[in-house]
PDB file of C-alpha atoms and ligand atoms in Angstrom:
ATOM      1  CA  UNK A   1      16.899  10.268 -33.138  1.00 54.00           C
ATOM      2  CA  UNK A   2      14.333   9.714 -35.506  1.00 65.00           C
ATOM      3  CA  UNK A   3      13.776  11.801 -38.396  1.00 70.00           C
ATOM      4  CA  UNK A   4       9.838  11.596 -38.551  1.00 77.00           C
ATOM      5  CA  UNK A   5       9.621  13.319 -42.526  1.00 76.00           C
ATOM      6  CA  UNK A   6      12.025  10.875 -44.068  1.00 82.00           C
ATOM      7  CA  UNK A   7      13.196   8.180 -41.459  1.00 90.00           C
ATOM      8  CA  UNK A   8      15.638   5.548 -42.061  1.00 92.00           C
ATOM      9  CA  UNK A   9      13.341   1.974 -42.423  1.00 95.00           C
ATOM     10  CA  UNK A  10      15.639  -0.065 -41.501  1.00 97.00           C
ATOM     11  CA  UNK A  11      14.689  -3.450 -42.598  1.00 98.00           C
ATOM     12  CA  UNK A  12      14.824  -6.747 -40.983  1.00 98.00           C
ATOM     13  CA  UNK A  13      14.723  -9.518 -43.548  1.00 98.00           C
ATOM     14  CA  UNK A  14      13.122 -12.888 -42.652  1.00 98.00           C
ATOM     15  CA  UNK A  15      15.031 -15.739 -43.268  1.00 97.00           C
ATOM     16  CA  UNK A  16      12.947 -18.153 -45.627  1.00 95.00           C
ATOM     17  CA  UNK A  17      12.716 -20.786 -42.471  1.00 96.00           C
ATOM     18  CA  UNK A  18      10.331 -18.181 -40.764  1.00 98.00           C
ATOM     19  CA  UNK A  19       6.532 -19.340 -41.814  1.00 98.00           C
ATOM     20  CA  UNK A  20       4.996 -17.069 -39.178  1.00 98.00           C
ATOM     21  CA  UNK A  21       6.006 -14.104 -37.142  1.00 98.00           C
ATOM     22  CA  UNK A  22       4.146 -12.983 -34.010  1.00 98.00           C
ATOM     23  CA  UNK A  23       3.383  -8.894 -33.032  1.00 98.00           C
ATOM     24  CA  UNK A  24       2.009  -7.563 -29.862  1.00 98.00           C
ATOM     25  CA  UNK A  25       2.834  -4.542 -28.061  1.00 98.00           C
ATOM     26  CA  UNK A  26       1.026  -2.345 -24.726  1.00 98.00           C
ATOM     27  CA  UNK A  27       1.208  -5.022 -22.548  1.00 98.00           C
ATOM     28  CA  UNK A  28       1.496  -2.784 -19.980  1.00 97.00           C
ATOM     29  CA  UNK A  29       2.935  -5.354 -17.570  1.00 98.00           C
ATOM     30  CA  UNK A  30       3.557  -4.196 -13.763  1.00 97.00           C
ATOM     31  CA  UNK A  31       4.125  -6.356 -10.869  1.00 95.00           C
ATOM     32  CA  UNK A  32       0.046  -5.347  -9.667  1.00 94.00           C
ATOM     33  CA  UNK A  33      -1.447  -6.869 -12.428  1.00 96.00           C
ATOM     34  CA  UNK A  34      -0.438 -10.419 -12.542  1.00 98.00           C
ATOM     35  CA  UNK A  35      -3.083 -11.676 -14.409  1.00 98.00           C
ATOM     36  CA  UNK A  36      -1.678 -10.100 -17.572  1.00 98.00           C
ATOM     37  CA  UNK A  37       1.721 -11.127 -16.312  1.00 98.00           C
ATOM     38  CA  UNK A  38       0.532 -14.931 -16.174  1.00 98.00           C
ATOM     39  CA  UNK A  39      -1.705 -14.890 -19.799  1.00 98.00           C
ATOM     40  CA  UNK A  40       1.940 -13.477 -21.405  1.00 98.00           C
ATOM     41  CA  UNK A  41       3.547 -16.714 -19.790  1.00 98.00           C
ATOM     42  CA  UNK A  42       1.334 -18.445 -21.218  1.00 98.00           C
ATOM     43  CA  UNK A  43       1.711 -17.303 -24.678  1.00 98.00           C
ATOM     44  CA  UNK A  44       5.622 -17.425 -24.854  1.00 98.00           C
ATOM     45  CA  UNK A  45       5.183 -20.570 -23.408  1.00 97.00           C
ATOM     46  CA  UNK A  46       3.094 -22.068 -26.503  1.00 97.00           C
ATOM     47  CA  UNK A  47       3.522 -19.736 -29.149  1.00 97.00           C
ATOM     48  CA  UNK A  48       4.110 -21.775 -32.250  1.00 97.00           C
ATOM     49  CA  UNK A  49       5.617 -18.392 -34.233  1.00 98.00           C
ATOM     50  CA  UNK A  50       9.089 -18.502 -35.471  1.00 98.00           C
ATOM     51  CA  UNK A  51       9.630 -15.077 -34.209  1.00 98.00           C
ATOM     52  CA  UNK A  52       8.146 -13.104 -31.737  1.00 98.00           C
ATOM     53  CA  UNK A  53       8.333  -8.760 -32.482  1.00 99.00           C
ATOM     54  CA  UNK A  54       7.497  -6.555 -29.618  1.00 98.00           C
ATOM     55  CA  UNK A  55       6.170  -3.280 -30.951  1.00 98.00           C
ATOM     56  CA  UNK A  56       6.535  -1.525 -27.309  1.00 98.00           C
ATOM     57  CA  UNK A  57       4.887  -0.461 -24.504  1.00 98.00           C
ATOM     58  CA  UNK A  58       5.830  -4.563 -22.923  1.00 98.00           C
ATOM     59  CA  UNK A  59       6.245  -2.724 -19.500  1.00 98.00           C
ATOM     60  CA  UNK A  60       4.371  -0.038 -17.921  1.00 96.00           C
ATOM     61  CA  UNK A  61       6.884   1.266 -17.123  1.00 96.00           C
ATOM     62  CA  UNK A  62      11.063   0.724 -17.531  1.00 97.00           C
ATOM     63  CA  UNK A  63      13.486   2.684 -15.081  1.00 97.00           C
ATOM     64  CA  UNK A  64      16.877   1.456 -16.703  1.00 98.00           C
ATOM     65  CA  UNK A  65      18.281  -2.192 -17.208  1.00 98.00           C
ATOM     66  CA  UNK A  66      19.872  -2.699 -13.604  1.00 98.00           C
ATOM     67  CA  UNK A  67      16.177  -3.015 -12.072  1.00 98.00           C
ATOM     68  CA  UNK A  68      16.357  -6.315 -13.545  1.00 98.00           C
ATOM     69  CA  UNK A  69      19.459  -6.883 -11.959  1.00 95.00           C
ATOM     70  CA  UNK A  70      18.151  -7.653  -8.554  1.00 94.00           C
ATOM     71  CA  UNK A  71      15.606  -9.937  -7.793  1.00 96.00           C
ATOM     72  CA  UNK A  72      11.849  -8.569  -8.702  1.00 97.00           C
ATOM     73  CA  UNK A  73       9.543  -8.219 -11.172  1.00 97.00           C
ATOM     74  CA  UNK A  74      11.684  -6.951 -13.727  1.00 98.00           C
ATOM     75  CA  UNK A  75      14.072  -9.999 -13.560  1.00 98.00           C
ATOM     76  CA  UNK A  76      10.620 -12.290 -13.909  1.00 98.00           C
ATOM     77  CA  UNK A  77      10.415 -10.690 -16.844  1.00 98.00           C
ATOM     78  CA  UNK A  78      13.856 -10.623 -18.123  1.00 98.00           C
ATOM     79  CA  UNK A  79      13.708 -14.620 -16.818  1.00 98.00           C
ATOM     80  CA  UNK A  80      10.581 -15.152 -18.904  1.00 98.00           C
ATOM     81  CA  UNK A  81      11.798 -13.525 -22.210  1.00 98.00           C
ATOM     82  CA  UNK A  82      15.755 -15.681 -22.313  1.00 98.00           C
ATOM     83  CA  UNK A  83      13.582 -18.640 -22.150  1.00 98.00           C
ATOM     84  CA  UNK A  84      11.272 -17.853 -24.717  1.00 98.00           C
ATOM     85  CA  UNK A  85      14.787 -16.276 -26.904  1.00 98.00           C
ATOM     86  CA  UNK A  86      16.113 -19.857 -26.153  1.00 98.00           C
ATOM     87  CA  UNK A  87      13.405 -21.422 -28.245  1.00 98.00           C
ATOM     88  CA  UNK A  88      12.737 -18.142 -31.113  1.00 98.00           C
ATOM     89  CA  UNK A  89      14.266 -15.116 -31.819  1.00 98.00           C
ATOM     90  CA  UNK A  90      12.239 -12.073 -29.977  1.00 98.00           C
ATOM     91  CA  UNK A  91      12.606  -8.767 -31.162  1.00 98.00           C
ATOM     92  CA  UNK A  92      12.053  -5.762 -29.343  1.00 98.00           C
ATOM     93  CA  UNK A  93      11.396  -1.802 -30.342  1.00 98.00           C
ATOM     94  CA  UNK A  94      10.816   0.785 -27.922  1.00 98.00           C
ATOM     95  CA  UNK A  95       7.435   2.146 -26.243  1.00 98.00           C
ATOM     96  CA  UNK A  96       6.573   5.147 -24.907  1.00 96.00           C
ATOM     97  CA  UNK A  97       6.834   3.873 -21.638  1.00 95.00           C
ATOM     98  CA  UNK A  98       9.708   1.709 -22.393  1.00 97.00           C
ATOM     99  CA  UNK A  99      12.062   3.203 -23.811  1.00 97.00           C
ATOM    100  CA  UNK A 100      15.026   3.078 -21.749  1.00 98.00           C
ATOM    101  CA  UNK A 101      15.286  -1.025 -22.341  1.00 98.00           C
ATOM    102  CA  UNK A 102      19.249  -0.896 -23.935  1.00 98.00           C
ATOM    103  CA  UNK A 103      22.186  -2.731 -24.503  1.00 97.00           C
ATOM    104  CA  UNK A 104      22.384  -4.507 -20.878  1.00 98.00           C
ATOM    105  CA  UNK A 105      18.715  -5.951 -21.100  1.00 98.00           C
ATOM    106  CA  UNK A 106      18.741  -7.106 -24.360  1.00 98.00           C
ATOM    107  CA  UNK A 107      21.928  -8.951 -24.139  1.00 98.00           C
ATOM    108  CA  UNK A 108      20.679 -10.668 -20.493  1.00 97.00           C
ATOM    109  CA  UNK A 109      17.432 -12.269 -22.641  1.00 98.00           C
ATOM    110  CA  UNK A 110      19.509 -12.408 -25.444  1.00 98.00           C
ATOM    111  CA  UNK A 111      16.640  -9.761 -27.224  1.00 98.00           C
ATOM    112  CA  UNK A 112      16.959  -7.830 -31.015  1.00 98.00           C
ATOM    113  CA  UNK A 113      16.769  -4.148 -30.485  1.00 98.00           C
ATOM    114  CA  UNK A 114      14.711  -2.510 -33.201  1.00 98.00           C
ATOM    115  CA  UNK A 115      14.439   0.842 -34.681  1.00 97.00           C
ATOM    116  CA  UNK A 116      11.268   2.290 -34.870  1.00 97.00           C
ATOM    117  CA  UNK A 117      10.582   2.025 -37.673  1.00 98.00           C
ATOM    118  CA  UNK A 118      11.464  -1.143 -39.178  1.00 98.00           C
ATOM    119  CA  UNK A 119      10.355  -2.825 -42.562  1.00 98.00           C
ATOM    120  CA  UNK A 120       9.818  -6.464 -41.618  1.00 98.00           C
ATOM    121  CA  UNK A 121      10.638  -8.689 -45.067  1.00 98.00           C
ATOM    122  CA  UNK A 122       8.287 -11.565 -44.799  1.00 98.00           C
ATOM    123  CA  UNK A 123       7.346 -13.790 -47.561  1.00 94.00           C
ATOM    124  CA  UNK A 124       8.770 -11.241 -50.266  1.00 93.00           C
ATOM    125  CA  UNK A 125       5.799  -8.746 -47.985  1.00 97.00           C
ATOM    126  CA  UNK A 126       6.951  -5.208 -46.699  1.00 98.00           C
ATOM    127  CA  UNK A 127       5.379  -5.016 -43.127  1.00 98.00           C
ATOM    128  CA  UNK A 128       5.459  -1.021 -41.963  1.00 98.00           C
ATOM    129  CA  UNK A 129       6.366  -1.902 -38.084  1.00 98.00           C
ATOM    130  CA  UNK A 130       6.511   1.460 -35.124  1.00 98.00           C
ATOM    131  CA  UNK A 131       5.241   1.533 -31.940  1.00 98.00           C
ATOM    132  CA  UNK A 132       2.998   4.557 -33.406  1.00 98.00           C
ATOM    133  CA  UNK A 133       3.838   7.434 -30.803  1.00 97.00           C
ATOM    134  CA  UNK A 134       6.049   9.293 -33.465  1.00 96.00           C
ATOM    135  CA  UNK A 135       2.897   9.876 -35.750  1.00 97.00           C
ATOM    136  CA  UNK A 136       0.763  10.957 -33.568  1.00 96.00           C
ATOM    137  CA  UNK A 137       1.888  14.605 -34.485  1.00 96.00           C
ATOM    138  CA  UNK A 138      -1.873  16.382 -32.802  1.00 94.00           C
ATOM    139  CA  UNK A 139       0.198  15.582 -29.746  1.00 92.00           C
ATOM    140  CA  UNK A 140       2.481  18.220 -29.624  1.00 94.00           C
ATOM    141  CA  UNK A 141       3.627  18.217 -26.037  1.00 92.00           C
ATOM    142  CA  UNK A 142       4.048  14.574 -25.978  1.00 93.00           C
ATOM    143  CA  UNK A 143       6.054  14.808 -28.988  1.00 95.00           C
ATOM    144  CA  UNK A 144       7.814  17.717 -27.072  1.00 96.00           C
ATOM    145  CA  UNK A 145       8.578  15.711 -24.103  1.00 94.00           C
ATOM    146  CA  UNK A 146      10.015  12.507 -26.719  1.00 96.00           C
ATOM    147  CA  UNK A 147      12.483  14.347 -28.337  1.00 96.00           C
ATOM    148  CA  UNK A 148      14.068  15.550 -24.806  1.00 96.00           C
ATOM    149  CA  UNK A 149      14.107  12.266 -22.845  1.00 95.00           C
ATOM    150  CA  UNK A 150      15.132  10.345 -26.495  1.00 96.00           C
ATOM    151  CA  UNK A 151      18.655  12.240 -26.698  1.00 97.00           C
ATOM    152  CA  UNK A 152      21.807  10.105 -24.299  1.00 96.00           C
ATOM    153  CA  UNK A 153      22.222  12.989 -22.494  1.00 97.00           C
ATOM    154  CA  UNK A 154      19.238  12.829 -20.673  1.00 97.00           C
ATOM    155  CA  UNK A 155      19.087   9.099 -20.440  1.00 97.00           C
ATOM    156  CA  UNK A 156      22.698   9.518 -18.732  1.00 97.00           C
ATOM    157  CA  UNK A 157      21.702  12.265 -16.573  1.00 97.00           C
ATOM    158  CA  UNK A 158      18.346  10.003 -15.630  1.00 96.00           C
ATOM    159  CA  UNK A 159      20.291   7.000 -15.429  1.00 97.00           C
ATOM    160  CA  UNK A 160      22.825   8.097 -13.360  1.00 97.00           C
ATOM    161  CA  UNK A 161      20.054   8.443 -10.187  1.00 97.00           C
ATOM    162  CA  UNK A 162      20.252   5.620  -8.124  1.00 98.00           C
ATOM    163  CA  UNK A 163      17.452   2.797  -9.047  1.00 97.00           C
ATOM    164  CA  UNK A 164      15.172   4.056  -6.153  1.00 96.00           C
ATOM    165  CA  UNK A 165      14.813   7.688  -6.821  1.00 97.00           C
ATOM    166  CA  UNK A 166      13.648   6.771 -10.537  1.00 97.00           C
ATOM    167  CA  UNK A 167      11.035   4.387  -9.343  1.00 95.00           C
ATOM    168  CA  UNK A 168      10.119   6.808  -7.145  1.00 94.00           C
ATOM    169  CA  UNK A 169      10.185   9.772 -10.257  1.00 91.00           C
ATOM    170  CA  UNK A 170       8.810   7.453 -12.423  1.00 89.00           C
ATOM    171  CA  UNK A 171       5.807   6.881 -10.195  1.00 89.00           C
ATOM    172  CA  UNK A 172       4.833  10.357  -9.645  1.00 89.00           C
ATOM    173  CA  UNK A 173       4.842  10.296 -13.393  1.00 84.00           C
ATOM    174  CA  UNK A 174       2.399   7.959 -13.982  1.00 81.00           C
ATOM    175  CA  UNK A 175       0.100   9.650 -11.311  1.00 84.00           C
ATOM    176  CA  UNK A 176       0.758  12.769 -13.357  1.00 81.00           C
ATOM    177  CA  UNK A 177      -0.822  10.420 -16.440  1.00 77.00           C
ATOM    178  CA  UNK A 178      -3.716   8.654 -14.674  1.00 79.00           C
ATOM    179  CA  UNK A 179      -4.422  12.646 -14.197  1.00 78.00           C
ATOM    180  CA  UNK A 180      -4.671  13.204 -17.373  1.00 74.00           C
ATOM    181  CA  UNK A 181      -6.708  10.088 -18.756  1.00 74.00           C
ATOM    182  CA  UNK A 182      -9.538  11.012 -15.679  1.00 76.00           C
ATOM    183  CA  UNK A 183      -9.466  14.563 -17.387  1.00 74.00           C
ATOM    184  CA  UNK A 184     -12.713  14.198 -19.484  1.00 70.00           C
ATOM    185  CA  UNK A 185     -11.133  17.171 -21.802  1.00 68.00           C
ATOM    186  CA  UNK A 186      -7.876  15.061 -23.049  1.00 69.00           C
ATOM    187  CA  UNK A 187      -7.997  14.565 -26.550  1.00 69.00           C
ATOM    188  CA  UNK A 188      -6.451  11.479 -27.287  1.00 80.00           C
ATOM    189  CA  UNK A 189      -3.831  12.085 -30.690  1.00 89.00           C
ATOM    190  CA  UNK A 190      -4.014   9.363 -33.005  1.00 96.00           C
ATOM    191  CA  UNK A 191      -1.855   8.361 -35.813  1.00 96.00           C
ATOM    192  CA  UNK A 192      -1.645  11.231 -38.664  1.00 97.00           C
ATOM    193  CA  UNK A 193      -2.957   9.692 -41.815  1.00 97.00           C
ATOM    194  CA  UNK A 194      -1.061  11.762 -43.752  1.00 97.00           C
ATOM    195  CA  UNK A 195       1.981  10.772 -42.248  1.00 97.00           C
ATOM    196  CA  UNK A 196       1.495   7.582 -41.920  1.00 97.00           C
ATOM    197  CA  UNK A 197       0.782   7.592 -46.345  1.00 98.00           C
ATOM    198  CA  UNK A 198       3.689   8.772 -46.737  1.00 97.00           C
ATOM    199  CA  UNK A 199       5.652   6.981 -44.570  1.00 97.00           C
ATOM    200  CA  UNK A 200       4.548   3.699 -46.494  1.00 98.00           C
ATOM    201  CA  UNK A 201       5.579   5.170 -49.794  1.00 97.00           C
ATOM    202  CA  UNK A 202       8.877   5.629 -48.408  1.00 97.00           C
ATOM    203  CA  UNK A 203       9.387   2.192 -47.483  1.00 98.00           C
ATOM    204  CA  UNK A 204       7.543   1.055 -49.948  1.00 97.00           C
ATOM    205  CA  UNK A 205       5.035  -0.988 -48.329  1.00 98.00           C
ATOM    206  CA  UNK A 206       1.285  -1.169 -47.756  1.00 98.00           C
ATOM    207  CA  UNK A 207       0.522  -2.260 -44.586  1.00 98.00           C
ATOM    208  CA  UNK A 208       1.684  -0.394 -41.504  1.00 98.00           C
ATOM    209  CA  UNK A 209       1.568  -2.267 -38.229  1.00 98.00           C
ATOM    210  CA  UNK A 210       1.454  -0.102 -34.667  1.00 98.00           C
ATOM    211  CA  UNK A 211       0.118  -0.363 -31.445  1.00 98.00           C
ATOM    212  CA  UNK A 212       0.044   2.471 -28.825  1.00 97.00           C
ATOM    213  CA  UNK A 213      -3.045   4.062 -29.470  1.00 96.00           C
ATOM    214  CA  UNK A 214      -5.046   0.973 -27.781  1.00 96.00           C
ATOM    215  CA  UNK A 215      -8.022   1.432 -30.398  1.00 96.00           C
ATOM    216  CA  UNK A 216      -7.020  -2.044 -32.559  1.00 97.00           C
ATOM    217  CA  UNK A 217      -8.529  -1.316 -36.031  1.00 97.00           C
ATOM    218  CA  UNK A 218      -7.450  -1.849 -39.461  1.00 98.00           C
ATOM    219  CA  UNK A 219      -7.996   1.749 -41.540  1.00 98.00           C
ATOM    220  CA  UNK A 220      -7.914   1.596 -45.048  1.00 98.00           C
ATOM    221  CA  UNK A 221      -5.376   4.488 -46.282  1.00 98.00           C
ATOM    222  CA  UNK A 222      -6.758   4.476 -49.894  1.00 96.00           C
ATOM    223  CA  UNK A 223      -4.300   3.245 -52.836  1.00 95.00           C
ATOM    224  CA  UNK A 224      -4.173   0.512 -51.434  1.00 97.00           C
ATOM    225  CA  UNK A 225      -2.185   1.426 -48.038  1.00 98.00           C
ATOM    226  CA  UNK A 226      -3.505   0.241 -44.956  1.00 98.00           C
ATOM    227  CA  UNK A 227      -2.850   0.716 -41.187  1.00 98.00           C
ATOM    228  CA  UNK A 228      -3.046  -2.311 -38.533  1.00 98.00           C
ATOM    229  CA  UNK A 229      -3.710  -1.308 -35.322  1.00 98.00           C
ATOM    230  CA  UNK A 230      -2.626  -3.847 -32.208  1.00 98.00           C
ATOM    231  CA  UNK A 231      -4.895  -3.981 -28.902  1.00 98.00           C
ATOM    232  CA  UNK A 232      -3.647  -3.614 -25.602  1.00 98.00           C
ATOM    233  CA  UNK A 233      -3.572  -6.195 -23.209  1.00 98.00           C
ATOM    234  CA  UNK A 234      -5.791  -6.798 -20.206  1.00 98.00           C
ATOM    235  CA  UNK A 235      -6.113 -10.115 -18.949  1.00 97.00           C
ATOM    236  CA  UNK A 236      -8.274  -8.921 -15.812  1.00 97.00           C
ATOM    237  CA  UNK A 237     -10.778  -6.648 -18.266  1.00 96.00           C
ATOM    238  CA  UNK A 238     -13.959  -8.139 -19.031  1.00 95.00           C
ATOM    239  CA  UNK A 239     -13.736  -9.332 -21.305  1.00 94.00           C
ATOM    240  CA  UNK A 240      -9.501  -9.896 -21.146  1.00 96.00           C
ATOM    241  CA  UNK A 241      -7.684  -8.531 -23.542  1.00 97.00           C
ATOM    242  CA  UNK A 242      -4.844 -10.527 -24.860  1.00 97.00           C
ATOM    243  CA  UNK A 243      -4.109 -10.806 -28.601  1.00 98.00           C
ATOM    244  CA  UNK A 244      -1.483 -10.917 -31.151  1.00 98.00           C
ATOM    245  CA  UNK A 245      -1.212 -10.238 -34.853  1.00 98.00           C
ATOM    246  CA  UNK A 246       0.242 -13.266 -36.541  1.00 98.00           C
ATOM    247  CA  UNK A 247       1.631 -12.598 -39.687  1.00 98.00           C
ATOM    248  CA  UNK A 248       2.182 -15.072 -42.356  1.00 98.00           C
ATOM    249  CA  UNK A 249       2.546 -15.688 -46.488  1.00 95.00           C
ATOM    250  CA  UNK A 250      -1.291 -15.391 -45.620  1.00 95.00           C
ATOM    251  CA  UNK A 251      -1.633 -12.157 -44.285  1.00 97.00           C
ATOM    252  CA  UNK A 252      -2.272 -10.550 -41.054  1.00 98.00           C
ATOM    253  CA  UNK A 253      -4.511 -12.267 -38.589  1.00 98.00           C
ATOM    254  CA  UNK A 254      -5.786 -11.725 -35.396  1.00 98.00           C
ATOM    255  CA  UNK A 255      -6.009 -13.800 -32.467  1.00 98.00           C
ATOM    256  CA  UNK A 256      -7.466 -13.861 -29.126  1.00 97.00           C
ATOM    257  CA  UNK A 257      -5.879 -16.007 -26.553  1.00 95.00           C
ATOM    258  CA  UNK A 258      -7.546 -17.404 -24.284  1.00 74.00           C
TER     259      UNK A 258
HETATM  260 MN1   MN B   1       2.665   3.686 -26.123  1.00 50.58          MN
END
């Protein structure tokens, strides 16, 4: 478990080789919504990074490792991201809605678990990296609801249902949400600033990176702190959503694919 006030920051140290790295997170990607499927195979495809970080939320949702097991959408996926870990390491740190990826997954596509958070060490640079949900302390129930389904015993107890009944739980949870996001009197949390200041004196670094919150911004923390916020991906919006952060000696940058 994560200790929000004083967290570990585990770091991840780039070797010098790595020029650029690649972030994107809340992909979101289900089997009914291949066009964000298809501009994602497109990018691992191409991508010239030398290392690809997902900061969560790749999959709408994840019911445990063995629904990749069988032949689906889930083992597209799995299929897609060995291929691209053939060709550049690809790191991956839990989402709200994905965080039971483990052990089995990420040695099938041969992915890097990450803690959230993690101090990327680019470049002699201290990137802050979290998939954001932790900090977003307004959100009380939420945060509620993460501690419970973050501890092994209830990922056993979950995990132990057969693969059916979770889809099946897992979609009446996400009908549950939809519920919620029509509600025109959900306030949306969004990252404490507070927290987030402090968290990047801790690991001494200035930039925090997140996603998450699917309102991609940069906010300027004062002191010189800052916090990066990723966009979602759509590829069937208009216009599509489908970008990455690509960092570098240079900085952080933005870009759209298309
Ligand atoms: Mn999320």
């Amino acid at each position: 478990m994560t200790n929000v006030a004083n967290p570990a920051f585990t770091e991840l140290v780039a070797p010098p080789a790595w020029r650029t790295v690649d972030l994107i997170s809340d992909l979101h990607l289900q089997a009914g919504e291949p066009a964000t499927f298809n501009a994602w195979k497109g990018y691992l495809e191409t991508t010239p990074a030398d290392a690809l970080v997902i900061l969560g939320d790749l999959f709408e949702v994840w019911v445990g490792d063995d629904a990749a097991a069988e032949p689906g959408f889930e083992a597209q996926c799995a299929e897609l991201l060995r291929r691209t870990a053939e060709r550049l390491p690809v790191f991956f740190m839990h989402g709200n809605r994905d965080f039971l990826v483990g052990p089995a997954l990420a040695a099938q596509c041969d992915l890097t678990l990450l803690d959230d958070p993690t101090v990327l060490v680019l470049h002699g640079q201290r990137w802050l990296l979290s998939h954001g949900d932790i900090l977003c302390l307004e959100d009380t129930e939420y945060l509620k609801f993460r501690a419970m389904v973050r501890t092994p015993e209830w990922q056993s107890a979950f995990l132990a249902h057969p693969l059916e009944e979770r889809r099946a739980l897992a979609r009446a949870m996400r009908t549950q949400s939809e519920d919620r996001k029509r509600n025109p009197s959900t306030i949306w949390a969004d990252v404490d600033t507070g927290a987030a200041r402090q968290w990047l004196q801790q690991a001494q670094a200035r930039t925090m990176v997140h996603g998450h919150t699917h309102r991609p911004a940069e906010h300027d923390l004062g002191n010189g702190l800052r916090r990066i916020v990723l966009s979602d991906w759509d590829a069937a919006a208009h216009p599509p959503r489908a970008q990455l952060l690509c960092l570098s000696a240079a900085g952080a940058q933005r870009v759209d694919l298309r």
